[in-house]
Amino acid sequence: MRYFRSTLFLLFSVASTSAWADCRSPDFDAWLSDFKQEAAASGISAATLDNALTNIRPDPSVIQRDRSQGVFAQTFLEFSSKKVNSNRMNLGRANIAKNGALFSRIEQQFGVPAEILAAFWGLETDFGAVTGDFPTIRSLVTLAHDCRRPDLFRPELMHALQLVQKGDQTPASMRGAWAGELGQMQFIPSSYNKFGIDFDGDGHRDLIHSRADALASGASMLRNYGWRAGEPWLREVRVPKDMDWSLARLDNKLPISEWAAQGVTTPSGKALNGGGSAALLLPMGRLGPAFLAYPNFDVLLQWNESTVYTTTAAYFATRLAGAGAMSPGNGLVPKLSLNQVRDLQARLQARGMNVGKIDGIIGEQTRAAVRSVQKQLGLPADGYPDPSLLSKL
Ligand code: CA
């Protein structure tokens, strides 16, 4: 799986900056020799180790990138309007048309439709155009040796060496994003190794250069995470002026008829229909866009844990499947700055609430805490903090 996709890296770095301030990396040569021993013991051959690690040194530009990341605190509307633009929509439609036979073969085998794969393909690498040019092994050696997240990157380096040993890539061909994500779908090496598929039949799983391998591997990963063939993932709806907003949580799936009874309608105001259960997803609270999120949405969240990213990908896929542009909602949603969100999180924590890390990011834990305090204060409990809530605290 890709639990530390680029957006998640930002969460990690923002959350733990202070803890890293005084960590010290070990001596590189000693570290490398220790790593080689562990790799050999786990079955990596001497030839592979020589091929991949001879004369390798850490790359200071990777460390610099890692330490200077901006902060991912865009709202869903900011992020999605930037990412799901008309150019990318047109490219998405064109790429689906151009690769129709491939996409239908993939859907037959894995049950994952073209629009879902095209959405991730477009968001990750602009349909294979921008896959990154950092030598993956050197990036991973750098980050595995660095003192901040060796537990995350050391296993990824091991998986990258396995990809070399299995003949899927050579150290020279394995180039990607600075933090080790690879290929047209930007898989981390462990996902590549676990879910990668040779779909063009040449005997190698080449998720960088083979479109068929890359797209089928995305489908293979989603099916492994529980994708349900033929079911929806996200659907835009309209919410009433008032309802029990605390029902709107990703972990609260209700039959569609229940939402209809609450006054939720289609975007044009018609009665909701359809079977199954879904959660009411209000990425920016009751005044912003509104969606029903089906069980398949939870599967997409395993591709990337960031709700903003995943809702954007899921929405992009609905657009490619023919849905209209979403309504921004019933009114302007006031935005809190990163520091205001941190301030809010600290105040909620001081009230004994669990907000996760005080990182300025409105994640699921922060939303749950906001919902409780909104209830305590007699406010609409939609879990989305605004400036008036902050001033009341
Ligand atoms: Ca292949």
XYZ file of C-alpha atoms and ligand atoms in Angstrom:
394
model
C 0.000 0.000 0.000
C 1.063 3.578 -0.293
C 0.578 4.797 3.227
C 3.124 7.534 2.968
C 2.241 9.160 -0.281
C 3.625 12.602 -0.943
C 0.819 14.349 0.903
C 1.351 12.112 3.881
C 5.024 12.923 3.963
C 3.974 16.472 4.600
C 1.836 15.410 7.513
C 4.733 13.501 9.016
C 7.181 16.323 8.589
C 4.890 18.976 9.980
C 3.914 16.826 12.900
C 7.338 15.852 14.077
C 9.671 18.705 13.205
C 10.491 19.503 16.806
C 11.220 15.873 17.676
C 13.760 15.742 14.835
C 15.593 18.907 15.727
C 18.286 17.101 17.685
C 18.360 13.617 16.177
C 21.718 12.511 14.790
C 22.305 10.076 11.920
C 24.795 7.234 12.405
C 28.180 7.065 10.642
C 27.317 6.240 7.028
C 29.891 3.531 6.314
C 29.042 1.661 9.501
C 25.345 2.025 8.760
C 25.773 0.732 5.195
C 27.773 -2.259 6.262
C 25.139 -3.127 8.865
C 22.386 -2.722 6.291
C 24.181 -4.969 3.774
C 24.479 -7.682 6.405
C 20.768 -7.512 7.139
C 19.957 -7.548 3.408
C 22.192 -10.569 2.804
C 20.583 -12.388 5.717
C 17.140 -11.692 4.253
C 18.107 -13.261 0.922
C 19.478 -10.413 -1.196
C 22.367 -11.830 -3.229
C 25.928 -10.504 -3.117
C 25.649 -9.693 -6.818
C 22.537 -7.570 -6.252
C 24.143 -5.757 -3.326
C 27.260 -5.034 -5.400
C 25.185 -3.904 -8.332
C 22.982 -1.579 -6.293
C 25.128 -0.285 -3.435
C 28.755 -0.068 -4.593
C 30.119 3.459 -4.135
C 26.741 4.758 -3.050
C 26.625 7.935 -0.946
C 23.698 9.834 0.598
C 22.177 12.532 -1.605
C 22.100 15.884 0.238
C 19.445 17.211 -2.168
C 17.025 14.516 -0.955
C 17.569 15.547 2.668
C 17.125 19.153 1.690
C 13.813 18.372 -0.032
C 12.644 16.349 2.912
C 13.388 19.126 5.384
C 12.013 22.002 3.377
C 8.587 20.674 2.467
C 5.756 23.109 2.411
C 2.716 22.514 4.482
C -0.249 20.656 3.065
C -3.076 22.650 4.495
C -5.205 23.420 1.478
C -8.928 22.989 1.802
C -10.726 20.466 -0.379
C -12.048 23.207 -2.677
C -8.611 24.808 -3.050
C -6.884 21.507 -3.752
C -9.535 19.984 -6.013
C -10.055 23.075 -8.148
C -6.309 23.231 -8.787
C -5.938 19.526 -9.527
C -9.167 18.759 -11.381
C -8.816 21.468 -14.024
C -10.153 21.405 -17.569
C -6.788 20.476 -19.045
C -6.503 17.392 -16.840
C -10.166 16.519 -17.481
C -9.546 16.588 -21.244
C -6.364 14.558 -20.947
C -8.182 12.070 -18.734
C -10.997 11.580 -21.217
C -8.543 11.310 -24.119
C -6.385 8.763 -22.291
C -9.389 6.635 -21.392
C -10.513 6.650 -25.030
C -7.023 5.932 -26.345
C -6.504 2.979 -23.994
C -10.023 1.569 -24.125
C -9.019 -2.030 -24.848
C -6.431 -2.051 -22.056
C -8.814 -0.518 -19.522
C -11.561 -3.000 -20.309
C -9.150 -5.937 -19.987
C -8.106 -4.571 -16.584
C -11.695 -4.064 -15.457
C -12.584 -7.594 -16.510
C -9.780 -9.044 -14.431
C -9.809 -6.744 -11.368
C -13.234 -5.059 -11.369
C -11.760 -1.567 -11.179
C -13.140 0.882 -13.767
C -11.036 3.062 -16.081
C -12.139 6.330 -14.452
C -10.706 5.379 -11.053
C -7.352 4.363 -12.503
C -7.218 7.373 -14.806
C -7.903 9.717 -11.880
C -4.909 8.456 -9.883
C -2.791 8.215 -13.042
C -3.575 11.852 -13.822
C -3.085 13.207 -10.313
C 0.113 11.265 -9.681
C 2.070 11.728 -12.901
C -0.132 13.534 -15.431
C -0.832 10.212 -17.146
C 2.750 8.988 -17.064
C 4.353 12.236 -18.240
C 6.119 13.130 -14.970
C 7.406 10.130 -13.034
C 10.488 11.709 -11.448
C 14.207 11.452 -12.121
C 15.767 10.699 -8.730
C 17.750 7.431 -8.568
C 15.461 5.460 -6.255
C 18.077 3.405 -4.469
C 20.187 6.437 -3.647
C 17.106 8.320 -2.374
C 16.095 5.403 -0.178
C 19.639 4.867 1.107
C 19.666 8.549 2.031
C 16.338 8.472 3.860
C 16.947 5.075 5.494
C 20.285 6.324 6.835
C 18.868 9.671 7.974
C 17.884 9.634 11.633
C 14.317 10.773 11.255
C 12.308 7.939 9.719
C 14.570 4.884 9.291
C 11.689 2.581 10.291
C 9.729 3.787 7.303
C 12.508 3.827 4.696
C 14.764 0.906 5.606
C 12.081 -1.663 4.630
C 11.391 0.311 1.439
C 15.084 0.095 0.514
C 14.931 -3.644 1.074
C 11.919 -3.915 -1.256
C 13.732 -1.835 -3.888
C 16.629 -4.301 -3.779
C 14.156 -7.160 -4.194
C 12.809 -5.461 -7.326
C 16.369 -5.474 -8.693
C 16.929 -9.067 -7.673
C 13.679 -10.190 -9.326
C 14.671 -8.458 -12.562
C 11.772 -5.980 -12.523
C 14.160 -3.005 -12.606
C 17.903 -2.337 -12.647
C 19.476 0.186 -10.263
C 19.955 2.472 -13.272
C 16.395 2.159 -14.589
C 14.829 2.666 -11.167
C 14.265 6.424 -11.092
C 11.315 8.237 -9.562
C 10.243 10.798 -6.983
C 12.776 12.050 -4.449
C 11.280 9.949 -1.638
C 11.276 6.689 -3.589
C 7.833 6.567 -5.204
C 8.036 4.830 -8.548
C 6.425 4.813 -11.919
C 3.251 6.015 -13.544
C 1.150 5.394 -10.435
C 3.931 6.424 -8.007
C 4.023 3.244 -5.978
C 6.350 2.976 -3.022
C 8.670 -0.021 -3.517
C 6.817 -2.222 -0.986
C 3.520 -1.714 -2.859
C 5.324 -2.323 -6.154
C 6.727 -5.552 -4.790
C 3.449 -6.727 -3.202
C 0.891 -5.698 -5.817
C 2.896 -5.167 -9.020
C 1.629 -7.106 -12.049
C 3.220 -7.951 -15.397
C 0.234 -7.179 -17.597
C 1.918 -6.762 -20.980
C 3.367 -10.256 -20.743
C 7.068 -9.469 -21.214
C 8.014 -11.261 -17.994
C 8.904 -8.110 -16.020
C 6.801 -5.904 -13.793
C 7.804 -2.521 -15.177
C 5.580 0.048 -13.486
C 7.735 2.894 -14.836
C 7.799 2.315 -18.584
C 4.876 -0.042 -19.206
C 1.486 1.616 -19.127
C -0.233 -1.789 -18.995
C 1.854 -2.935 -16.032
C 1.351 0.349 -14.153
C -2.423 0.581 -14.594
C -3.051 -3.106 -13.909
C -0.929 -2.852 -10.778
C -3.083 0.038 -9.549
C -6.145 -2.137 -10.096
C -4.468 -5.105 -8.427
C -3.707 -3.003 -5.350
C -7.262 -1.672 -5.104
C -8.756 -5.128 -5.501
C -6.474 -6.363 -2.726
C -7.758 -3.557 -0.531
C -11.324 -4.703 -1.111
C -12.628 -2.829 -4.163
C -16.196 -3.913 -4.960
C -16.756 -4.290 -8.704
C -19.739 -2.454 -10.137
C -20.401 -0.339 -7.036
C -20.163 3.445 -6.836
C -17.468 5.198 -4.798
C -18.650 8.804 -4.492
C -21.766 10.720 -5.468
C -22.503 14.381 -5.070
C -25.620 15.297 -3.053
C -27.283 18.361 -1.611
C -27.868 18.700 2.131
C -30.799 20.523 3.770
C -30.392 23.778 5.729
C -30.587 21.826 8.932
C -30.252 18.214 9.947
C -28.427 16.150 12.546
C -24.945 17.045 11.305
C -23.245 14.645 13.660
C -24.469 11.833 11.382
C -22.036 13.086 8.724
C -18.979 11.018 9.555
C -16.994 8.663 7.335
C -17.454 5.844 9.843
C -21.242 6.207 9.881
C -22.675 4.444 6.850
C -26.477 4.487 6.558
C -28.895 3.167 3.934
C -29.522 5.712 1.177
C -33.176 5.851 2.264
C -32.026 7.136 5.705
C -30.215 10.036 4.086
C -33.289 10.764 1.999
C -35.321 10.838 5.220
C -32.857 13.374 6.630
C -33.573 15.657 3.667
C -30.497 14.844 1.576
C -31.284 15.022 -2.157
C -29.564 14.789 -5.533
C -27.679 17.950 -6.607
C -30.757 19.102 -8.530
C -33.068 18.542 -5.556
C -34.602 15.245 -6.626
C -35.266 12.339 -4.270
C -32.255 10.093 -3.652
C -32.481 6.593 -5.001
C -30.225 3.570 -5.117
C -29.339 0.740 -2.795
C -26.528 0.071 -0.412
C -25.165 2.217 2.386
C -22.965 5.267 2.344
C -21.508 7.912 4.622
C -22.349 11.581 4.266
C -19.037 13.273 3.518
C -18.849 17.025 4.103
C -15.183 17.830 3.420
C -15.689 21.490 4.389
C -18.619 21.198 6.750
C -22.320 21.792 6.200
C -21.805 24.905 4.026
C -19.432 23.281 1.530
C -19.663 20.528 -1.084
C -21.532 17.371 -0.041
C -21.097 13.754 -1.111
C -22.208 10.256 -0.309
C -19.090 8.117 0.207
C -19.623 4.409 -0.482
C -17.544 1.478 0.837
C -15.302 1.784 -2.244
C -14.311 5.256 -1.007
C -12.735 3.607 2.045
C -10.735 1.435 -0.338
C -9.405 4.554 -2.054
C -8.413 5.965 1.343
C -5.990 3.068 1.641
C -4.211 4.352 -1.461
C -3.755 7.692 0.264
C -4.860 8.429 3.815
C -5.363 12.130 3.185
C -9.103 12.808 2.961
C -8.513 15.935 0.865
C -6.396 14.029 -1.656
C -8.677 10.993 -1.790
C -11.876 13.014 -2.097
C -10.224 14.904 -4.949
C -9.227 11.675 -6.725
C -12.680 10.155 -6.170
C -14.382 13.328 -7.415
C -12.098 13.463 -10.479
C -13.121 9.877 -11.259
C -16.827 10.753 -11.045
C -16.252 13.620 -13.475
C -14.474 11.294 -15.911
C -17.446 8.935 -15.538
C -19.797 11.724 -16.616
C -20.880 13.518 -13.424
C -21.303 17.276 -13.571
C -19.110 19.820 -11.802
C -19.767 19.928 -8.067
C -21.509 22.770 -6.341
C -19.215 24.595 -3.925
C -22.073 24.515 -1.417
C -24.624 26.822 0.104
C -22.311 29.594 1.195
C -18.747 30.727 1.592
C -16.866 28.494 3.973
C -14.626 30.600 6.214
C -11.109 29.221 6.372
C -8.815 28.908 9.360
C -5.083 29.408 8.827
C -2.642 26.665 9.707
C -1.724 28.461 12.931
C -5.376 28.970 13.815
C -5.994 25.242 13.386
C -2.985 24.528 15.623
C -4.381 26.978 18.181
C -7.775 25.294 17.972
C -6.221 21.830 18.375
C -4.322 22.996 21.463
C -7.530 24.402 22.974
C -9.425 21.185 22.262
C -6.612 19.173 23.790
C -6.679 21.421 26.877
C -10.352 20.449 27.207
C -9.268 16.825 27.412
C -10.078 15.924 23.823
C -8.008 13.694 21.572
C -7.063 15.620 18.431
C -4.135 13.432 17.408
C -1.087 15.539 16.703
C -1.183 19.329 16.952
C -0.183 19.798 13.332
C -2.555 22.380 11.895
C -4.263 19.773 9.724
C -7.962 19.010 10.027
C -7.840 15.212 10.071
C -10.484 12.770 11.215
C -9.513 13.011 14.904
C -9.665 16.785 14.868
C -13.057 16.604 13.164
C -14.370 14.242 15.837
C -13.158 16.563 18.619
C -14.677 19.584 16.855
C -17.970 17.704 16.570
C -18.050 17.072 20.340
C -17.215 20.639 21.273
C -19.760 21.972 18.783
C -22.359 19.797 20.513
C -21.297 21.069 23.945
C -21.653 24.642 22.733
C -24.985 24.034 21.012
C -23.561 24.680 17.524
C -24.298 22.684 14.347
C -22.032 19.660 14.874
C -20.614 19.230 11.363
C -17.040 18.728 12.549
C -15.645 21.581 10.471
C -14.001 24.337 12.522
C -14.494 27.982 11.598
C -13.303 31.283 13.096
C -16.420 31.701 15.241
C -15.800 28.370 16.948
C -12.213 29.374 17.649
C -13.308 32.658 19.233
C -15.872 30.830 21.400
C -13.116 28.594 22.760
Ca 5.678 -6.166 -18.199
